[in-house]
PDB file of C-alpha atoms in Angstrom:
ATOM      1  CA  UNK A 149      26.043 -28.193  14.397  1.00  0.00           C
ATOM      2  CA  UNK A 150      26.381 -26.874  10.894  1.00  0.00           C
ATOM      3  CA  UNK A 151      23.375 -24.578  10.192  1.00  0.00           C
ATOM      4  CA  UNK A 152      21.890 -21.598   8.804  1.00  0.00           C
ATOM      5  CA  UNK A 153      19.554 -19.455  11.147  1.00  0.00           C
ATOM      6  CA  UNK A 154      17.055 -17.017  10.070  1.00  0.00           C
ATOM      7  CA  UNK A 155      15.456 -14.739  12.401  1.00  0.00           C
ATOM      8  CA  UNK A 156      12.513 -13.784  12.886  1.00  0.00           C
ATOM      9  CA  UNK A 157      10.606 -16.947  11.888  1.00  0.00           C
ATOM     10  CA  UNK A 158       7.261 -14.861  11.356  1.00  0.00           C
ATOM     11  CA  UNK A 159       6.679 -11.356  11.073  1.00  0.00           C
ATOM     12  CA  UNK A 160       3.648  -9.303  10.456  1.00  0.00           C
ATOM     13  CA  UNK A 161       4.386  -5.467   9.330  1.00  0.00           C
ATOM     14  CA  UNK A 162       2.854  -2.622   7.694  1.00  0.00           C
ATOM     15  CA  UNK A 163       3.565  -0.907   4.833  1.00  0.00           C
ATOM     16  CA  UNK A 164       6.496   1.195   4.658  1.00  0.00           C
ATOM     17  CA  UNK A 165       7.851   0.040   7.730  1.00  0.00           C
ATOM     18  CA  UNK A 166      11.743  -0.708   7.348  1.00  0.00           C
ATOM     19  CA  UNK A 167      12.658  -4.177   8.337  1.00  0.00           C
ATOM     20  CA  UNK A 168      15.527  -6.427   8.454  1.00  0.00           C
ATOM     21  CA  UNK A 169      15.579 -10.300   8.242  1.00  0.00           C
ATOM     22  CA  UNK A 170      18.687 -11.921   9.656  1.00  0.00           C
ATOM     23  CA  UNK A 171      20.577 -14.481   8.244  1.00  0.00           C
ATOM     24  CA  UNK A 172      23.707 -16.208   9.796  1.00  0.00           C
ATOM     25  CA  UNK A 173      25.556 -19.348   8.973  1.00  0.00           C
ATOM     26  CA  UNK A 174      28.223 -21.204  10.839  1.00  0.00           C
ATOM     27  CA  UNK A 175      29.941 -22.987   8.227  1.00  0.00           C
ATOM     28  CA  UNK A 176      32.546 -20.481   6.991  1.00  0.00           C
ATOM     29  CA  UNK A 177      30.719 -20.419   3.380  1.00  0.00           C
ATOM     30  CA  UNK A 178      31.642 -18.046   1.064  1.00  0.00           C
ATOM     31  CA  UNK A 179      28.321 -18.030  -1.183  1.00  0.00           C
ATOM     32  CA  UNK A 180      25.145 -16.865   0.392  1.00  0.00           C
ATOM     33  CA  UNK A 181      21.754 -16.098  -1.185  1.00  0.00           C
ATOM     34  CA  UNK A 182      18.239 -15.372  -0.454  1.00  0.00           C
ATOM     35  CA  UNK A 183      14.950 -16.795  -2.188  1.00  0.00           C
ATOM     36  CA  UNK A 184      11.524 -16.226  -1.927  1.00  0.00           C
ATOM     37  CA  UNK A 185       8.864 -18.671  -2.430  1.00  0.00           C
ATOM     38  CA  UNK A 186       5.617 -17.594  -3.476  1.00  0.00           C
ATOM     39  CA  UNK A 187       2.693 -20.275  -4.597  1.00  0.00           C
ATOM     40  CA  UNK A 188       2.706 -21.038  -8.335  1.00  0.00           C
ATOM     41  CA  UNK A 189       6.153 -19.354  -8.833  1.00  0.00           C
ATOM     42  CA  UNK A 190       8.460 -21.690  -6.902  1.00  0.00           C
ATOM     43  CA  UNK A 191      11.769 -20.218  -5.275  1.00  0.00           C
ATOM     44  CA  UNK A 192      13.094 -17.049  -6.744  1.00  0.00           C
ATOM     45  CA  UNK A 193      16.354 -15.650  -6.204  1.00  0.00           C
ATOM     46  CA  UNK A 194      16.612 -12.322  -4.896  1.00  0.00           C
ATOM     47  CA  UNK A 195      20.135 -11.445  -4.005  1.00  0.00           C
ATOM     48  CA  UNK A 196      23.531 -13.176  -3.694  1.00  0.00           C
ATOM     49  CA  UNK A 197      26.930 -12.948  -2.350  1.00  0.00           C
ATOM     50  CA  UNK A 198      30.032 -14.584  -3.369  1.00  0.00           C
ATOM     51  CA  UNK A 199      32.117 -13.318  -0.596  1.00  0.00           C
ATOM     52  CA  UNK A 200      32.418 -10.491   1.983  1.00  0.00           C
ATOM     53  CA  UNK A 201      31.571  -6.971   0.382  1.00  0.00           C
ATOM     54  CA  UNK A 202      30.511  -8.768  -3.173  1.00  0.00           C
ATOM     55  CA  UNK A 203      26.702  -8.814  -3.521  1.00  0.00           C
ATOM     56  CA  UNK A 204      24.881  -9.152  -6.810  1.00  0.00           C
ATOM     57  CA  UNK A 205      21.059  -8.918  -7.968  1.00  0.00           C
ATOM     58  CA  UNK A 206      19.242 -12.024  -8.499  1.00  0.00           C
ATOM     59  CA  UNK A 207      15.996 -12.344 -10.026  1.00  0.00           C
ATOM     60  CA  UNK A 208      13.629 -10.546  -8.316  1.00  0.00           C
ATOM     61  CA  UNK A 209      15.745  -7.712  -6.558  1.00  0.00           C
ATOM     62  CA  UNK A 210      13.416  -4.877  -6.598  1.00  0.00           C
ATOM     63  CA  UNK A 211      12.255  -3.580  -3.029  1.00  0.00           C
ATOM     64  CA  UNK A 212      15.301  -5.440  -1.343  1.00  0.00           C
ATOM     65  CA  UNK A 213      18.566  -4.577  -0.250  1.00  0.00           C
ATOM     66  CA  UNK A 214      21.630  -6.939   1.360  1.00  0.00           C
ATOM     67  CA  UNK A 215      25.070  -6.440   2.787  1.00  0.00           C
ATOM     68  CA  UNK A 216      27.885  -8.478   3.603  1.00  0.00           C
ATOM     69  CA  UNK A 217      30.169  -7.108   6.097  1.00  0.00           C
ATOM     70  CA  UNK A 218      31.117 -10.410   7.571  1.00  0.00           C
ATOM     71  CA  UNK A 219      31.392 -13.840   6.027  1.00  0.00           C
ATOM     72  CA  UNK A 220      28.797 -15.392   8.632  1.00  0.00           C
ATOM     73  CA  UNK A 221      25.816 -12.749   8.106  1.00  0.00           C
ATOM     74  CA  UNK A 222      23.731 -11.887   5.087  1.00  0.00           C
ATOM     75  CA  UNK A 223      20.971  -9.682   6.096  1.00  0.00           C
ATOM     76  CA  UNK A 224      17.950  -8.827   3.951  1.00  0.00           C
ATOM     77  CA  UNK A 225      16.673  -5.527   4.178  1.00  0.00           C
ATOM     78  CA  UNK A 226      13.319  -4.231   3.084  1.00  0.00           C
ATOM     79  CA  UNK A 227      13.460  -0.324   3.280  1.00  0.00           C
ATOM     80  CA  UNK A 228       9.674   0.094   2.463  1.00  0.00           C
ATOM     81  CA  UNK A 229       7.798  -3.018   2.488  1.00  0.00           C
ATOM     82  CA  UNK A 230       4.956  -3.463   0.749  1.00  0.00           C
ATOM     83  CA  UNK A 231       2.188  -5.903   0.246  1.00  0.00           C
ATOM     84  CA  UNK A 232       3.549  -7.790  -2.816  1.00  0.00           C
ATOM     85  CA  UNK A 233       6.443  -8.603  -0.551  1.00  0.00           C
ATOM     86  CA  UNK A 234       4.435 -10.794   1.679  1.00  0.00           C
ATOM     87  CA  UNK A 235       6.157 -14.307   1.004  1.00  0.00           C
ATOM     88  CA  UNK A 236       8.178 -16.905   2.338  1.00  0.00           C
ATOM     89  CA  UNK A 237      11.920 -16.257   2.674  1.00  0.00           C
ATOM     90  CA  UNK A 238      14.656 -18.443   2.620  1.00  0.00           C
ATOM     91  CA  UNK A 239      18.553 -17.838   3.145  1.00  0.00           C
ATOM     92  CA  UNK A 240      20.783 -20.166   1.648  1.00  0.00           C
ATOM     93  CA  UNK A 241      24.821 -20.816   1.665  1.00  0.00           C
ATOM     94  CA  UNK A 242      27.286 -23.058   0.068  1.00  0.00           C
ATOM     95  CA  UNK A 243      31.031 -23.395   0.251  1.00  0.00           C
ATOM     96  CA  UNK A 244      31.913 -21.008  -2.791  1.00  0.00           C
ATOM     97  CA  UNK A 245      28.985 -20.889  -5.182  1.00  0.00           C
ATOM     98  CA  UNK A 246      31.245 -22.018  -7.817  1.00  0.00           C
ATOM     99  CA  UNK A 247      31.151 -25.663  -8.223  1.00  0.00           C
ATOM    100  CA  UNK A 248      28.144 -27.686  -9.605  1.00  0.00           C
ATOM    101  CA  UNK A 249      28.538 -30.246  -7.147  1.00  0.00           C
ATOM    102  CA  UNK A 250      27.939 -28.195  -4.112  1.00  0.00           C
ATOM    103  CA  UNK A 251      25.162 -28.245  -2.039  1.00  0.00           C
ATOM    104  CA  UNK A 252      23.120 -25.337  -0.747  1.00  0.00           C
ATOM    105  CA  UNK A 253      22.228 -25.368   2.742  1.00  0.00           C
ATOM    106  CA  UNK A 254      18.710 -23.546   3.725  1.00  0.00           C
ATOM    107  CA  UNK A 255      17.592 -21.716   6.817  1.00  0.00           C
ATOM    108  CA  UNK A 256      14.059 -22.820   8.068  1.00  0.00           C
ATOM    109  CA  UNK A 257      12.724 -19.741   6.314  1.00  0.00           C
ATOM    110  CA  UNK A 258      10.924 -16.381   7.421  1.00  0.00           C
ATOM    111  CA  UNK A 259       7.224 -16.008   6.833  1.00  0.00           C
ATOM    112  CA  UNK A 260       6.208 -12.194   6.052  1.00  0.00           C
ATOM    113  CA  UNK A 261       3.240 -10.569   6.099  1.00  0.00           C
ATOM    114  CA  UNK A 262       3.021  -7.210   5.099  1.00  0.00           C
ATOM    115  CA  UNK A 263      -0.391  -5.366   5.585  1.00  0.00           C
TER     116      UNK A 263
ATOM    117  CA  UNK B 145       7.898 -19.252 -17.940  1.00  0.00           C
ATOM    118  CA  UNK B 146       8.531 -21.943 -16.049  1.00  0.00           C
ATOM    119  CA  UNK B 147      11.881 -23.689 -17.342  1.00  0.00           C
ATOM    120  CA  UNK B 148      11.725 -26.372 -14.604  1.00  0.00           C
ATOM    121  CA  UNK B 149       8.410 -28.181 -14.367  1.00  0.00           C
ATOM    122  CA  UNK B 150       6.863 -30.922 -11.907  1.00  0.00           C
ATOM    123  CA  UNK B 151       3.525 -31.400 -13.074  1.00  0.00           C
ATOM    124  CA  UNK B 152       2.152 -33.268 -10.244  1.00  0.00           C
ATOM    125  CA  UNK B 153       1.730 -31.208  -7.179  1.00  0.00           C
ATOM    126  CA  UNK B 154       0.861 -33.848  -5.137  1.00  0.00           C
ATOM    127  CA  UNK B 155       1.360 -37.936  -5.214  1.00  0.00           C
ATOM    128  CA  UNK B 156       0.108 -40.600  -2.743  1.00  0.00           C
ATOM    129  CA  UNK B 157       1.970 -43.887  -2.293  1.00  0.00           C
ATOM    130  CA  UNK B 158       1.605 -46.887   0.184  1.00  0.00           C
ATOM    131  CA  UNK B 159       4.527 -47.711   2.835  1.00  0.00           C
ATOM    132  CA  UNK B 160       7.094 -50.200   1.081  1.00  0.00           C
ATOM    133  CA  UNK B 161       5.724 -49.373  -2.640  1.00  0.00           C
ATOM    134  CA  UNK B 162       7.877 -47.158  -5.155  1.00  0.00           C
ATOM    135  CA  UNK B 163       7.263 -43.448  -5.384  1.00  0.00           C
ATOM    136  CA  UNK B 164       8.329 -41.782  -8.780  1.00  0.00           C
ATOM    137  CA  UNK B 165       8.394 -38.291  -8.794  1.00  0.00           C
ATOM    138  CA  UNK B 166       8.922 -36.520 -12.111  1.00  0.00           C
ATOM    139  CA  UNK B 167      10.646 -33.689 -13.570  1.00  0.00           C
ATOM    140  CA  UNK B 168      10.536 -31.799 -16.861  1.00  0.00           C
ATOM    141  CA  UNK B 169      12.928 -28.918 -18.150  1.00  0.00           C
ATOM    142  CA  UNK B 170      12.996 -26.611 -21.217  1.00  0.00           C
ATOM    143  CA  UNK B 171      16.687 -25.531 -21.299  1.00  0.00           C
ATOM    144  CA  UNK B 172      19.077 -27.587 -23.019  1.00  0.00           C
ATOM    145  CA  UNK B 173      21.944 -25.574 -21.331  1.00  0.00           C
ATOM    146  CA  UNK B 174      21.197 -27.003 -17.904  1.00  0.00           C
ATOM    147  CA  UNK B 175      24.204 -29.413 -16.948  1.00  0.00           C
ATOM    148  CA  UNK B 176      23.414 -30.307 -13.397  1.00  0.00           C
ATOM    149  CA  UNK B 177      20.060 -31.489 -11.660  1.00  0.00           C
ATOM    150  CA  UNK B 178      19.475 -31.683  -8.001  1.00  0.00           C
ATOM    151  CA  UNK B 179      16.463 -32.981  -5.871  1.00  0.00           C
ATOM    152  CA  UNK B 180      15.626 -31.183  -2.575  1.00  0.00           C
ATOM    153  CA  UNK B 181      13.195 -32.367   0.194  1.00  0.00           C
ATOM    154  CA  UNK B 182      11.223 -30.043   2.242  1.00  0.00           C
ATOM    155  CA  UNK B 183       9.153 -30.391   5.475  1.00  0.00           C
ATOM    156  CA  UNK B 184       6.930 -28.014   6.740  1.00  0.00           C
ATOM    157  CA  UNK B 185       8.351 -25.258   8.763  1.00  0.00           C
ATOM    158  CA  UNK B 186      12.100 -26.163   7.554  1.00  0.00           C
ATOM    159  CA  UNK B 187      14.259 -25.074   4.759  1.00  0.00           C
ATOM    160  CA  UNK B 188      14.804 -27.554   1.731  1.00  0.00           C
ATOM    161  CA  UNK B 189      17.445 -29.881   2.224  1.00  0.00           C
ATOM    162  CA  UNK B 190      19.309 -31.400  -0.415  1.00  0.00           C
ATOM    163  CA  UNK B 191      18.552 -35.271  -1.395  1.00  0.00           C
ATOM    164  CA  UNK B 192      20.458 -36.525  -4.555  1.00  0.00           C
ATOM    165  CA  UNK B 193      21.962 -34.700  -7.517  1.00  0.00           C
ATOM    166  CA  UNK B 194      22.874 -35.805 -11.186  1.00  0.00           C
ATOM    167  CA  UNK B 195      25.259 -34.425 -13.780  1.00  0.00           C
ATOM    168  CA  UNK B 196      24.141 -34.221 -17.371  1.00  0.00           C
ATOM    169  CA  UNK B 197      26.831 -36.553 -18.449  1.00  0.00           C
ATOM    170  CA  UNK B 198      25.241 -39.458 -16.601  1.00  0.00           C
ATOM    171  CA  UNK B 199      22.206 -41.100 -16.919  1.00  0.00           C
ATOM    172  CA  UNK B 200      21.516 -42.344 -13.396  1.00  0.00           C
ATOM    173  CA  UNK B 201      22.634 -41.792  -9.780  1.00  0.00           C
ATOM    174  CA  UNK B 202      21.927 -44.029  -6.698  1.00  0.00           C
ATOM    175  CA  UNK B 203      21.972 -43.251  -2.945  1.00  0.00           C
ATOM    176  CA  UNK B 204      20.314 -45.740  -1.010  1.00  0.00           C
ATOM    177  CA  UNK B 205      16.479 -45.671  -1.312  1.00  0.00           C
ATOM    178  CA  UNK B 206      16.869 -42.987  -3.811  1.00  0.00           C
ATOM    179  CA  UNK B 207      17.805 -43.157  -7.464  1.00  0.00           C
ATOM    180  CA  UNK B 208      17.279 -40.171  -9.974  1.00  0.00           C
ATOM    181  CA  UNK B 209      17.133 -40.856 -13.869  1.00  0.00           C
ATOM    182  CA  UNK B 210      18.120 -38.390 -16.402  1.00  0.00           C
ATOM    183  CA  UNK B 211      16.692 -38.417 -20.124  1.00  0.00           C
ATOM    184  CA  UNK B 212      18.568 -35.894 -21.724  1.00  0.00           C
ATOM    185  CA  UNK B 213      16.960 -36.492 -25.028  1.00  0.00           C
ATOM    186  CA  UNK B 214      13.483 -35.969 -23.479  1.00  0.00           C
ATOM    187  CA  UNK B 215      14.549 -33.377 -21.301  1.00  0.00           C
ATOM    188  CA  UNK B 216      13.280 -35.397 -18.301  1.00  0.00           C
ATOM    189  CA  UNK B 217      14.316 -36.413 -14.903  1.00  0.00           C
ATOM    190  CA  UNK B 218      12.576 -38.627 -12.113  1.00  0.00           C
ATOM    191  CA  UNK B 219      13.253 -39.634  -8.596  1.00  0.00           C
ATOM    192  CA  UNK B 220      12.575 -43.137  -7.509  1.00  0.00           C
ATOM    193  CA  UNK B 221      12.338 -43.915  -3.783  1.00  0.00           C
ATOM    194  CA  UNK B 222      12.158 -47.443  -3.040  1.00  0.00           C
ATOM    195  CA  UNK B 223      10.854 -48.668  -0.589  1.00  0.00           C
ATOM    196  CA  UNK B 224       8.998 -45.578   0.459  1.00  0.00           C
ATOM    197  CA  UNK B 225       8.561 -44.750   4.027  1.00  0.00           C
ATOM    198  CA  UNK B 226       6.038 -42.643   5.977  1.00  0.00           C
ATOM    199  CA  UNK B 227       9.202 -40.315   6.875  1.00  0.00           C
ATOM    200  CA  UNK B 228       9.465 -39.569   3.149  1.00  0.00           C
ATOM    201  CA  UNK B 229       6.171 -37.829   3.000  1.00  0.00           C
ATOM    202  CA  UNK B 230       7.273 -34.303   2.314  1.00  0.00           C
ATOM    203  CA  UNK B 231       7.525 -31.843  -0.608  1.00  0.00           C
ATOM    204  CA  UNK B 232      10.022 -32.648  -3.320  1.00  0.00           C
ATOM    205  CA  UNK B 233      11.741 -29.986  -5.555  1.00  0.00           C
ATOM    206  CA  UNK B 234      13.613 -30.430  -8.715  1.00  0.00           C
ATOM    207  CA  UNK B 235      16.195 -27.892  -9.437  1.00  0.00           C
ATOM    208  CA  UNK B 236      18.398 -27.206 -12.382  1.00  0.00           C
ATOM    209  CA  UNK B 237      21.971 -25.367 -12.747  1.00  0.00           C
ATOM    210  CA  UNK B 238      23.377 -24.262 -16.152  1.00  0.00           C
ATOM    211  CA  UNK B 239      26.731 -23.273 -15.033  1.00  0.00           C
ATOM    212  CA  UNK B 240      28.653 -20.286 -14.414  1.00  0.00           C
ATOM    213  CA  UNK B 241      26.692 -17.258 -15.565  1.00  0.00           C
ATOM    214  CA  UNK B 242      28.355 -13.612 -16.125  1.00  0.00           C
ATOM    215  CA  UNK B 243      28.259 -13.192 -12.358  1.00  0.00           C
ATOM    216  CA  UNK B 244      29.678 -16.518 -11.686  1.00  0.00           C
ATOM    217  CA  UNK B 245      26.563 -17.394  -9.606  1.00  0.00           C
ATOM    218  CA  UNK B 246      25.455 -20.878  -9.614  1.00  0.00           C
ATOM    219  CA  UNK B 247      21.778 -20.143  -9.666  1.00  0.00           C
ATOM    220  CA  UNK B 248      19.270 -22.739  -9.377  1.00  0.00           C
ATOM    221  CA  UNK B 249      16.323 -22.673 -11.271  1.00  0.00           C
ATOM    222  CA  UNK B 250      13.443 -24.684  -9.228  1.00  0.00           C
ATOM    223  CA  UNK B 251      10.388 -26.266  -9.998  1.00  0.00           C
ATOM    224  CA  UNK B 252       7.205 -26.120  -7.943  1.00  0.00           C
ATOM    225  CA  UNK B 253       7.385 -29.136  -5.708  1.00  0.00           C
ATOM    226  CA  UNK B 254       5.344 -32.383  -5.821  1.00  0.00           C
ATOM    227  CA  UNK B 255       3.875 -33.201  -2.163  1.00  0.00           C
ATOM    228  CA  UNK B 256       4.457 -36.909  -1.522  1.00  0.00           C
ATOM    229  CA  UNK B 257       2.460 -38.668   1.096  1.00  0.00           C
ATOM    230  CA  UNK B 258       3.503 -42.209   2.243  1.00  0.00           C
ATOM    231  CA  UNK B 259       0.575 -43.818   3.788  1.00  0.00           C
ATOM    232  CA  UNK B 260       1.148 -46.662   6.577  1.00  0.00           C
TER     233      UNK B 260
END
């Protein structure tokens, strides 16, 4: 089954404790992206990757890191989480990220609470 | 500043009737528009899209209308079914920017409830 998986689905942590949210897709997609969803702000892009070893900032990259060592995986790293990073996070992928007609496939989301 | 606006946070309709979800945008550079549906505890899933060169696209019970002069699009669901109850997001794309990132700009969503 074609899918995007994220782990963990739910996470409660404390300020400053490094964490990683994993994202994996099995569709051989080149493009992957991370979004956060917040009330009143909608989905905003954090980082994206056009291919292996090619990553770039989205609209709200502060406090986040990503890596793309393999095509299927795109982990989101919070080196020192803060309460303002409490949010619902979505990973998405699409074949190339270049065509306007491409559909982005989303993971189920990771709900993060930073105390 | 919200470039894609869904002014109705919620909508309730009877099963079998038409659901109309509205979306307004401010950026005339947007050239492609999409609707995504989201169920609780799941990620958004693609529903239907429309290019700015068209004014209508239909897929089964779902039709999207685009009025470029008014910078307005709408999603019609006919007939509505209880399984359509979800949050519907409107999203817009303005083509490739300097980073070759076909980024989507999202509305805040409209929660649709279809009552049996």
